[in-house]
XYZ file of C-alpha atoms in Angstrom:
575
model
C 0.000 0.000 0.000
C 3.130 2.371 1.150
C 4.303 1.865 -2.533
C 1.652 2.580 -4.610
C 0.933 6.100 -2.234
C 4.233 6.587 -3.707
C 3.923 6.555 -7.063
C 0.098 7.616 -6.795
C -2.770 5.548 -6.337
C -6.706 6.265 -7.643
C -9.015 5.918 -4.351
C -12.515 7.181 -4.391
C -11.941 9.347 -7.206
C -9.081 11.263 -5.894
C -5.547 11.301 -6.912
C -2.824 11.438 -3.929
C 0.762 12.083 -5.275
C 4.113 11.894 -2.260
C 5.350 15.633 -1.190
C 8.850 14.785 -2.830
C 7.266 13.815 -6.120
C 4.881 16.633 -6.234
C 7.747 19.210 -5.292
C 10.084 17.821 -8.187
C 7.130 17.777 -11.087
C 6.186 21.273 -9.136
C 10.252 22.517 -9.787
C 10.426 20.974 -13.385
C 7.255 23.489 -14.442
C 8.437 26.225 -13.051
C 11.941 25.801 -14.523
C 10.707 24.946 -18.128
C 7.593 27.633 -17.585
C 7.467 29.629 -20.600
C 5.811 31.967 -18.817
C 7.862 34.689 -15.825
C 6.819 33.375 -12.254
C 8.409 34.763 -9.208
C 7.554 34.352 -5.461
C 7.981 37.689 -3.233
C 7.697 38.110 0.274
C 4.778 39.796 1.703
C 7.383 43.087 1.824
C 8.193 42.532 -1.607
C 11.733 40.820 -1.750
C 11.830 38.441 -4.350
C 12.744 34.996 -3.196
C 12.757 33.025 -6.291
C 12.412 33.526 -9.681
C 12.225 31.045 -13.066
C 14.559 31.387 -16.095
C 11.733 32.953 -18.051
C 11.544 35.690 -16.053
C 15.171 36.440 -16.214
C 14.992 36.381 -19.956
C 11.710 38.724 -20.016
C 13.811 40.791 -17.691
C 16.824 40.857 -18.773
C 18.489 40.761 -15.283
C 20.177 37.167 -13.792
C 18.417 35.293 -10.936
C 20.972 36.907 -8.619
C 20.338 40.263 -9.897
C 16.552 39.630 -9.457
C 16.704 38.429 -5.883
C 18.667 41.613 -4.710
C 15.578 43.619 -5.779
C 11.483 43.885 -4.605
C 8.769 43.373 -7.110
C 8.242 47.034 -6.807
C 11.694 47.568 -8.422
C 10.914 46.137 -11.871
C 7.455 47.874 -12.100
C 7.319 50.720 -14.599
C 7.114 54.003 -13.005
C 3.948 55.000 -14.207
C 2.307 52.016 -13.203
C 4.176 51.373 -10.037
C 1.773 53.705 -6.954
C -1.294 51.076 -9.115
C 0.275 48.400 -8.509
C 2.263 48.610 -5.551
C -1.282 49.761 -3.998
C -2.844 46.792 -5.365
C -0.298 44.089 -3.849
C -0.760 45.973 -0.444
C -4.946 45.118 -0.851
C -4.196 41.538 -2.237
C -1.987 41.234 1.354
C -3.947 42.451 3.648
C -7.918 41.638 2.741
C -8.288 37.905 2.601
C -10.971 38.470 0.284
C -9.222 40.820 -2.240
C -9.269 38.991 -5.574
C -5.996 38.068 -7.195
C -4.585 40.918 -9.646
C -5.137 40.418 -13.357
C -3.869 43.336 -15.908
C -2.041 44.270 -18.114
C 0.560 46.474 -17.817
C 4.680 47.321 -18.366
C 7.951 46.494 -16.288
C 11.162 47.985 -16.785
C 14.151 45.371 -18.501
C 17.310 45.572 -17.429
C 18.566 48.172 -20.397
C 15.790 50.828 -19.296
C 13.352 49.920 -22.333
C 9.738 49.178 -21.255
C 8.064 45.204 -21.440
C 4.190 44.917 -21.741
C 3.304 42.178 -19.673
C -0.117 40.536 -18.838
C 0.821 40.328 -14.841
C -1.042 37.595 -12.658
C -0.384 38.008 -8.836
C -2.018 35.717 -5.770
C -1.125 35.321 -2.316
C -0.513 31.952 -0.764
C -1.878 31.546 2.660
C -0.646 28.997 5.987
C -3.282 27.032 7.742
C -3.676 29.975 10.060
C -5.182 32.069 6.728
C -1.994 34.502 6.901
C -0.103 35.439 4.266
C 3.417 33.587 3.433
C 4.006 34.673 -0.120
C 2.825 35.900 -3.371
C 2.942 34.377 -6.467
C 3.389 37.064 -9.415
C 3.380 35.817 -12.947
C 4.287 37.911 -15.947
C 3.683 36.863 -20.132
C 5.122 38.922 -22.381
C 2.460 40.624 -24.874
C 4.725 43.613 -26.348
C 4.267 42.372 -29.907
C 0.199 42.280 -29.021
C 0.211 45.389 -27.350
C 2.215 47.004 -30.347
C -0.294 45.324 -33.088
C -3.259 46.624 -31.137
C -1.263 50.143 -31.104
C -0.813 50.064 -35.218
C -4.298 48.722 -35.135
C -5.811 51.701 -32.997
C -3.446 54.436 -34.600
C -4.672 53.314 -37.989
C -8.718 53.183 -36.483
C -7.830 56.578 -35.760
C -5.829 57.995 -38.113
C -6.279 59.274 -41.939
C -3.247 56.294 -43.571
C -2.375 58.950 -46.327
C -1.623 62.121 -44.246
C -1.208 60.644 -40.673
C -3.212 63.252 -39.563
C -6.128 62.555 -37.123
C -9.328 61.089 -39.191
C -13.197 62.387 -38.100
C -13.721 60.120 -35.838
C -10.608 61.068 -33.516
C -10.866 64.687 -33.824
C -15.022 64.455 -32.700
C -13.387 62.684 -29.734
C -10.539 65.425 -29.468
C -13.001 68.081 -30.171
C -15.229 66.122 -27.206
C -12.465 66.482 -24.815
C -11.164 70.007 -25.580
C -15.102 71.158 -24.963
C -14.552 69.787 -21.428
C -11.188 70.435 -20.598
C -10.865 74.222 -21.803
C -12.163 77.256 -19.629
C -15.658 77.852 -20.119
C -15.068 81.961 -21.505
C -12.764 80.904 -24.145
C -13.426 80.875 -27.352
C -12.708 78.082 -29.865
C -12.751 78.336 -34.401
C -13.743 75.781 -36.357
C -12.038 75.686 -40.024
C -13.864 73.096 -42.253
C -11.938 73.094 -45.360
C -12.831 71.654 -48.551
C -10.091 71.764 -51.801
C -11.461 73.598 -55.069
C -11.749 71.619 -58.213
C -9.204 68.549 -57.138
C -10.732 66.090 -59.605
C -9.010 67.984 -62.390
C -5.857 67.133 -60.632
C -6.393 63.638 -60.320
C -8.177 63.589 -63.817
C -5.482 65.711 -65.543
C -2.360 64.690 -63.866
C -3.180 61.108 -61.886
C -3.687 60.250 -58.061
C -0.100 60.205 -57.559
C 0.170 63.854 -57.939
C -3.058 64.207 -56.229
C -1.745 62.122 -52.969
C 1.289 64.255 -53.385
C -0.330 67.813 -53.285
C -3.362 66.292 -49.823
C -0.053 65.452 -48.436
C 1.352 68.601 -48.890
C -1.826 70.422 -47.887
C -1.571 68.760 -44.313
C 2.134 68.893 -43.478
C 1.601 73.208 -44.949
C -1.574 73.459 -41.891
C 0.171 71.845 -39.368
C 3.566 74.024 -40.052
C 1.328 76.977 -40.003
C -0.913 75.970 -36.701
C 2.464 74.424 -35.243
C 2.545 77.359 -32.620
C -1.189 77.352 -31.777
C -3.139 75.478 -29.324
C -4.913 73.337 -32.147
C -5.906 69.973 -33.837
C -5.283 69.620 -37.669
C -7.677 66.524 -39.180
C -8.423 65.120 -42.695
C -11.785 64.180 -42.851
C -11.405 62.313 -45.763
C -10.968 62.814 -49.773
C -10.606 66.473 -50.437
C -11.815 68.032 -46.864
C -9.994 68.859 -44.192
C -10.587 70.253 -40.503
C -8.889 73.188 -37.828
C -9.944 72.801 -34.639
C -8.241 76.511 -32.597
C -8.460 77.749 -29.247
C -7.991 80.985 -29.992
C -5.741 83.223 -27.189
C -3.592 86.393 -27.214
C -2.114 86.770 -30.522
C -4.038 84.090 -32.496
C -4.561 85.539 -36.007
C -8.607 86.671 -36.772
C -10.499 84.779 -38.627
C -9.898 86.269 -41.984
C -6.062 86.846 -41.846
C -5.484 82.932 -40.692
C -8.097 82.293 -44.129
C -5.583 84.433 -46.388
C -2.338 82.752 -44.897
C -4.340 79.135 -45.367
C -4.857 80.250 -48.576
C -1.789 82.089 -49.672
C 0.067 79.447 -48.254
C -1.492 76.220 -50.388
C -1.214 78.190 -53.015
C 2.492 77.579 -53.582
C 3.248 75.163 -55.947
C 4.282 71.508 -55.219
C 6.570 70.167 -58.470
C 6.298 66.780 -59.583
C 7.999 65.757 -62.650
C 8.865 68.939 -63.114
C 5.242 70.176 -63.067
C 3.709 73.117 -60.383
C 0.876 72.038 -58.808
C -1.171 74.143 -56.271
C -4.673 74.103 -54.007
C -6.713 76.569 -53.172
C -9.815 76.077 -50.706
C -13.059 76.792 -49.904
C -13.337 77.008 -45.762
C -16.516 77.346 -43.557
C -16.016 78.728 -40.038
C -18.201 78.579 -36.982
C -17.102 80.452 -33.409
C -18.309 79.922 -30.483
C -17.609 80.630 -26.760
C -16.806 77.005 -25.138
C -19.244 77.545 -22.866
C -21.907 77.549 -25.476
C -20.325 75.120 -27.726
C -21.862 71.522 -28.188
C -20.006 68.694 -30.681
C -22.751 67.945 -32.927
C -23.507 71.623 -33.343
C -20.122 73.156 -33.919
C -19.393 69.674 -36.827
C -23.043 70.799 -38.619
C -22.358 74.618 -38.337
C -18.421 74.332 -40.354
C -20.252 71.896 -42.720
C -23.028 74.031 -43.142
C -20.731 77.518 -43.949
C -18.424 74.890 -46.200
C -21.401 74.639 -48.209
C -22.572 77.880 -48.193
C -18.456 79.270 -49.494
C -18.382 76.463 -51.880
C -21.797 77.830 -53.226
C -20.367 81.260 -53.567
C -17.061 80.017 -56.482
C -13.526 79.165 -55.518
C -11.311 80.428 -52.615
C -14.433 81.777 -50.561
C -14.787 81.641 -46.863
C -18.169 81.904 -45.281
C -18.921 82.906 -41.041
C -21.440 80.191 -40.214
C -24.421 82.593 -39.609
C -26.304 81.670 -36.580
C -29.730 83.580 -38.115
C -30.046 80.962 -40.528
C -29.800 77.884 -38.766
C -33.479 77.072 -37.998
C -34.198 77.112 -41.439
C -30.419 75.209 -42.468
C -31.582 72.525 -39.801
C -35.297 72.718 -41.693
C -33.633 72.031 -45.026
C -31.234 68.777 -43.696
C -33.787 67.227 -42.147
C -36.323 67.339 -45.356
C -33.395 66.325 -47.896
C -33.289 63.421 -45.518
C -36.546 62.573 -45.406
C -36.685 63.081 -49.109
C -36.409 59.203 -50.527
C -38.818 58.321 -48.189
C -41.071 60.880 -49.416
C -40.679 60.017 -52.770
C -41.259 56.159 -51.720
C -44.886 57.039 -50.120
C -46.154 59.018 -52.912
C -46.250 62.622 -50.995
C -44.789 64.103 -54.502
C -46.796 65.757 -57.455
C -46.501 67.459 -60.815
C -48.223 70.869 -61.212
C -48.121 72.371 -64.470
C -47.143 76.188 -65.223
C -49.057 77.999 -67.905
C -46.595 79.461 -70.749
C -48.184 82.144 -72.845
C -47.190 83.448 -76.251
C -46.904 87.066 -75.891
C -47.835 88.127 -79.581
C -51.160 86.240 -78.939
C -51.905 85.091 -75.426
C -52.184 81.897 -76.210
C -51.297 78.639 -74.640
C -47.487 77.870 -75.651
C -46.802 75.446 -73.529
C -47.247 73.496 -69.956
C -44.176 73.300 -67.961
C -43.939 70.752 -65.311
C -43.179 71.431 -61.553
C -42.579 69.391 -58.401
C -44.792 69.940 -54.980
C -44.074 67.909 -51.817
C -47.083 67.590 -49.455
C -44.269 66.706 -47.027
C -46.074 64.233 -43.606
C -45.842 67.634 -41.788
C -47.935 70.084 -43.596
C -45.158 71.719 -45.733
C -45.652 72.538 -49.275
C -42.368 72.035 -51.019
C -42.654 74.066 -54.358
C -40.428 72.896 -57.376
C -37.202 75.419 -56.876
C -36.514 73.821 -53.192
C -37.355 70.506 -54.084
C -34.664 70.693 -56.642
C -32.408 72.096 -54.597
C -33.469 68.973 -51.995
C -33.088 66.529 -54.379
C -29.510 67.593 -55.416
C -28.411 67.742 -51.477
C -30.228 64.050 -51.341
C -29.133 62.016 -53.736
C -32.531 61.228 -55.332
C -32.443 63.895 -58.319
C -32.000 61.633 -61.255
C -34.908 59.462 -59.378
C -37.570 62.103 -59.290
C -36.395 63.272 -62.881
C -37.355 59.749 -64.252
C -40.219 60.252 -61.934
C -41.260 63.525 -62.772
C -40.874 62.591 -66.795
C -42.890 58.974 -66.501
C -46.097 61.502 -64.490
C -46.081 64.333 -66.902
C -45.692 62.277 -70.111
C -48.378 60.291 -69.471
C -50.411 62.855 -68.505
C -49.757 64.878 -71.945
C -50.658 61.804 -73.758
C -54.374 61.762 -71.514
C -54.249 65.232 -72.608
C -53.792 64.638 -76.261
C -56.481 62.319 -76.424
C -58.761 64.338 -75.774
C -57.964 66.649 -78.364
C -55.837 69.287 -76.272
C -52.519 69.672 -78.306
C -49.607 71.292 -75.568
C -45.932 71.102 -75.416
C -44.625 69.602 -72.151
C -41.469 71.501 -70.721
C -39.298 69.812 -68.019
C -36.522 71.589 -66.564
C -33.119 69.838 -65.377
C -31.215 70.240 -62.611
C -27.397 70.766 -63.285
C -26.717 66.551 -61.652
C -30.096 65.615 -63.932
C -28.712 66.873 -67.119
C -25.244 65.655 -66.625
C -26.370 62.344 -65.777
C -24.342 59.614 -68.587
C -27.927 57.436 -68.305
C -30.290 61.007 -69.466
C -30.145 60.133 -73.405
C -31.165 56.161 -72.525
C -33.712 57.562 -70.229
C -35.592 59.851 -72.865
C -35.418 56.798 -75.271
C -37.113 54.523 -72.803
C -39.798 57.437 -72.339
C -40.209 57.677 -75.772
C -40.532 54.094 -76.626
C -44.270 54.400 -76.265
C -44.779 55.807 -79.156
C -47.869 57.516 -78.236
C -46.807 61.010 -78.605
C -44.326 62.241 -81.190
C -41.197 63.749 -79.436
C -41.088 66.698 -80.542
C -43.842 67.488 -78.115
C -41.222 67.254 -75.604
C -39.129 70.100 -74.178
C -35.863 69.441 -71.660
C -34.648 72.335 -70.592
C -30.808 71.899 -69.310
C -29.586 74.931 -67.272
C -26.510 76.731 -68.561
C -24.286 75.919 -65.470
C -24.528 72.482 -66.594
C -22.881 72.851 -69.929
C -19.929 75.184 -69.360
C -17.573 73.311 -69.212
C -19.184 69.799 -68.652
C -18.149 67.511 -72.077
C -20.778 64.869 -71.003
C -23.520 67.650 -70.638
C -23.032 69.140 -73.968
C -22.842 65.710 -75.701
C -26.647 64.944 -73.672
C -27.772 67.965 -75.456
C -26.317 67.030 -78.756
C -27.846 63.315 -78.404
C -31.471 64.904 -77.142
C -31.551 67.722 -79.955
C -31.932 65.012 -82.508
C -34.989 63.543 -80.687
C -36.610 66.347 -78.918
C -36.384 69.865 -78.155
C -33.839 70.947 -76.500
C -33.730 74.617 -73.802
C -31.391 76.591 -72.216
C -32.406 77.939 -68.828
C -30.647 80.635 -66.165
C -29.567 82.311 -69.444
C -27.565 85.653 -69.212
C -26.818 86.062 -72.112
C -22.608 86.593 -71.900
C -20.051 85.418 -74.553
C -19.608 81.783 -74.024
C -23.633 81.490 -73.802
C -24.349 82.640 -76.839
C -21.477 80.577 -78.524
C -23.250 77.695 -77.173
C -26.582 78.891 -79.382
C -24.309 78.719 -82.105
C -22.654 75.306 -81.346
C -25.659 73.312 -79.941
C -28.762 72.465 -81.130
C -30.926 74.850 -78.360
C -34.160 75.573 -79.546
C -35.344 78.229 -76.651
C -33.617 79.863 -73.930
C -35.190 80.819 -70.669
C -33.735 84.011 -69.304
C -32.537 83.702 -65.294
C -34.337 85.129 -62.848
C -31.981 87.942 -62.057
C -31.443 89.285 -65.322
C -35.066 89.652 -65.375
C -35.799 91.636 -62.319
C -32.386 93.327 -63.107
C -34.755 95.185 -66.484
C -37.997 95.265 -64.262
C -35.744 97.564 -61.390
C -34.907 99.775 -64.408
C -35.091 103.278 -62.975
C -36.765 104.258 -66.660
C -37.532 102.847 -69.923
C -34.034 103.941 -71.158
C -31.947 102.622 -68.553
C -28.555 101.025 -69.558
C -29.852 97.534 -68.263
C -33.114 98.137 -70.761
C -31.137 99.142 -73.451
C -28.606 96.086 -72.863
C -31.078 93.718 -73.035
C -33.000 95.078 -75.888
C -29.645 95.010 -78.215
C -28.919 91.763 -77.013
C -32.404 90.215 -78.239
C -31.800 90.056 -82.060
C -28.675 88.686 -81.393
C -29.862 85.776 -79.551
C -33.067 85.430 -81.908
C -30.362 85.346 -85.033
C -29.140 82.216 -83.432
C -32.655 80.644 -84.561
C -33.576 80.494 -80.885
C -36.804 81.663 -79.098
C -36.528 83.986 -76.108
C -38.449 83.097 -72.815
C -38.836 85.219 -69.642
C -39.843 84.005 -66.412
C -41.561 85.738 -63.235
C -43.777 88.247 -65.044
C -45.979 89.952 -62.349
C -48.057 92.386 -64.511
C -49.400 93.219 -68.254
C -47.106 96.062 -68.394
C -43.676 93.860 -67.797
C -45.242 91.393 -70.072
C -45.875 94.361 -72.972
C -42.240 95.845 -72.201
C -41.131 92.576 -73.066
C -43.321 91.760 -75.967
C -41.876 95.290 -77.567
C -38.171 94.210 -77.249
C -39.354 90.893 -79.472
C -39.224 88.125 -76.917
C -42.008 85.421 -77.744
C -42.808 83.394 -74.352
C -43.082 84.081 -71.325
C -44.716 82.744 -67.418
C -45.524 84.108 -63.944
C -48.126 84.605 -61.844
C -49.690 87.176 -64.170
C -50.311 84.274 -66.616
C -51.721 82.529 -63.647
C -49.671 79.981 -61.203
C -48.981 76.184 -61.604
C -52.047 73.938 -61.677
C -52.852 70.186 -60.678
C -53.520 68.621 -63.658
C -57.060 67.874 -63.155
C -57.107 71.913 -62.838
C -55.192 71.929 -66.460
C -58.328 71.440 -69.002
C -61.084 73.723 -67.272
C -58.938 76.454 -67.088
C -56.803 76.591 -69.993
C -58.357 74.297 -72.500
């Protein structure tokens, strides 16, 4: 019986192994242990440590057993974990330590370690020893680094991505006196996709690389965060102090300074940016708010042409917030049928008569609001559902022409593009497919493509060139300057609508003979010699619509022609 106790009998389920046997398998795992173990005093002292620990540690076994635990913890997590071994010492019911954390090798350079530390107790419950063991998770701990940084981090620039510099911008809110005052630069690059188009994304890398290492040179003495938020858009966050520049001097050193030219392959490349800024007092200043506010101004200076800066303008928030929460709402709109066509009376102005119907969006949005067609384009482009409600919008009024037709009531249709509708590769295929019916002939079809659209814009002009062979084809915004009447010339346009400014520009007229009258009236034959009919917009009385009758324009609409109809409205009150 003696013997097998010795070598370790089964009895009842339980396994009973000699002291000297146990001891030996006990010294042959902690010697071959890949893992650091030590055993420490209750003071500390280090009273036996494995060879894994001296190679983690750099330091021999005798080194080690000169020293406390305390010794090899890293000085800014020693008070932690010092305080922690005192707890684990004196509460018996402190849990044992788990976390990870960093000791100090014997050359000075820092070890990640997940530590493990328990206290061994005598019969009496006191403690004897403690039982600290260390694995080494540098490599881990440096992969989860990279890992983070790169969560975190824009990879082309290095600079801090959106995400980080909400949580910076978060932080700063909190951390910075309440009376200071904090700018927000949201920056946006003008026209980049002709540098990538025109030169390749190498050069384009090259010149957003440039762009961030030329902000953070010039912001290197402020209190400030410099992000890229992605593509072409970039972010300043600045606490602004004694002798931080104002608002529009740091704009014209952004500015002046992106504008000097990067070489590559012995090219000169340069940037020049829109930027929206918002300012607040930190007090008043909420994340969300101050993010939506830049965005909002970078909008508004990108509206406004190339190398503009715009103040966010608190005033116009309510109706800013208004407008981003329909565009939002917009597909869904469109999904539930809350959308219509209304059709606008045209009028000959030789003869009163019915020229032509052109159609119009309304939005009976789910709270009340009547969208009318100018915002909902507007919408639509901020969306993304344009070229949706264009199909949309042609589908509903062509079939409602046809209805119309049938019953004897002969009327052009007009349909007027936004700039994203009539650049759109698919708008040629989509007037086809229209078409295909072949209920109507096309020519009873008008698209009207405004003139921003075309300048400029090779797959715009080649839409108009496709549609001119199929239907009839309108300019609209039209002011009339050099390049827009070449385009008379070049495409096929059969009408174009004047814009809305240059109109009220001649109705303003001081007197009959004003320099704006007599502009437009010399201008008239010229565009009519280009085989094109002349359409005004927004005429309010029979006077306006006689002035312009007398300088030889042919069409015109506005409310004194009466104001867009439904169509069940359209045949008792203009057929």
């Amino acid at each position: 019986m003696a013997e097998a106790e010795a070598e370790g009998a089964v009895a009842g389920g339980s396994y009973a192994v000699a002291p000297g046997i146990v001891q030996a398998r006990f010294d042959e795992v902690f010697a071959a242990s890949p893992i650091g173990i030590a055993f420490s005093d209750t003071g500390g002292r280090l009273v036996r440590v494995n060879p894994a620990l001296e190679r983690l540690l750099g330091f021999s076994a005798e080194e080690l057993l000169e020293k406390t635990v305390h010794d090899v913890f890293h000085p800014e997590d020693a008070d932690h974990l010092s305080a922690a071994y005192r707890e684990l010492i004196d509460e018996p019911d402190a849990k044992r330590i788990g976390d990870r954390r960093r000791l100090v090798r014997a050359d000075g350079a820092e070890v990640w370690v997940y530590l493990c530390a328990t206290v061994l107790r005598d019969g009496a419950g006191s403690p004897t020893d403690v039982v600290t063991m260390v694995e080494d998770i540098t490599e881990l701990h440096l992969l989860q680094e990279r890992f983070q940084h790169q969560a975190l981090h824009d990879a082309l620039t290095g600079l801090p991505n959106r995400q980080f510099f909400r949580s910076r911008l978060e932080t700063a809110l909190v951390k910075l006196p309440p009376a200071s005052r904090v700018a927000l630069y949201h920056l946006g690059l003008d026209g980049f996709e002709l540098i990538n188009d025109g030169l390749g994304y190498q050069a384009g890398d090259k010149l957003i690389k440039t762009v961030a290492r030329r902000l953070e040179q010039l912001l290197e003495n402020e209190e400030s965060i410099v992000a890229r938020f992605g593509g072409t858009e970039f972010a300043v966050l600045l606490w602004e102090q004694h002798g931080t520049p104002r608002v529009p001097d740091l704009v014209r050193e952004i500015n002046d300074l992106l504008a000097e030219p990067v070489y590559l392959s012995g090219r000169g490349i340069a940037a020049t940016a829109s930027i929206g800024v918002v300012h607040r007092r930190v007090g008043e200043a909420r994340t969300d708010d101050l993010l939506w506010s830049a965005d909002v101004a970078l909008r508004r200076a990108e509206a406004a042409g190339k190398r503009q800066w715009e103040l966010f303008d608190p005033d116009g928030a309510p109706e800013e917030r208004i407008e981003a929460r329909l565009a939002a709402v917009m597909p869904g709109g469109l999904e539930m049928g809350e959308f219509d066509v209304v059709y606008r009376p045209q009028l000959g102005l030789d003869d009163g008569e019915l020229a032509g119907l052109q159609a119009e969006l309304r939005w009976d949005t789910d709270d009340d609001r009547v969208i009318e067609h100018g915002q909902c384009q507007r919408l639509a482009e901020r969306s993304g559902v344009a070229l949706a409600l264009r199909d949309w919008v042609l589908r509903t009024a062509w079939r409602q022409l046809a209805e119309w037709h049938r019953e004897g009531h002969r009327v052009r249709l007009s349909v007027a593009l936004s700039p994203s509708q009539a650049g759109d590769p698919d708008l040629a295929a989509a007037v086809r497919d229209l078409l295909a019916g072949g209920e109507l002939e096309p020519h009873w079809l008008r698209l009207s493509v405004p003139v921003s659209a075309i300048t400029g814009d090779d797959e715009s002009m080649e839409n108009v060139r496709n549609l001119g062979n199929r239907v009839h084809v309108a300019l609209h915004d039209f002011r009339a300057s050099p390049v827009e009447l070449r385009l008379l010339r070049e495409l096929p346009i059969e009408s174009a609508r004047l814009a809305a400014d240059v109109v009220r520009l001649v109705h303003e007229a001081e007197f009959a003979e004003s320099a704006e009258v007599d502009a437009m009236r010399s201008l008239v034959p010229l565009i009519r010699s280009c085989g094109t009919r002349i359409w005004v917009p927004g005429l309010e009385t029979d006077h306006q619509a006689a002035h312009w009758r007398e300088m030889g324009c042919e069409v015109a609409e506005g409310p004194c022609f009466g104001e867009p109809l439904h169509a069940f409205e359209v045949p008792e009150r203009l057929f």
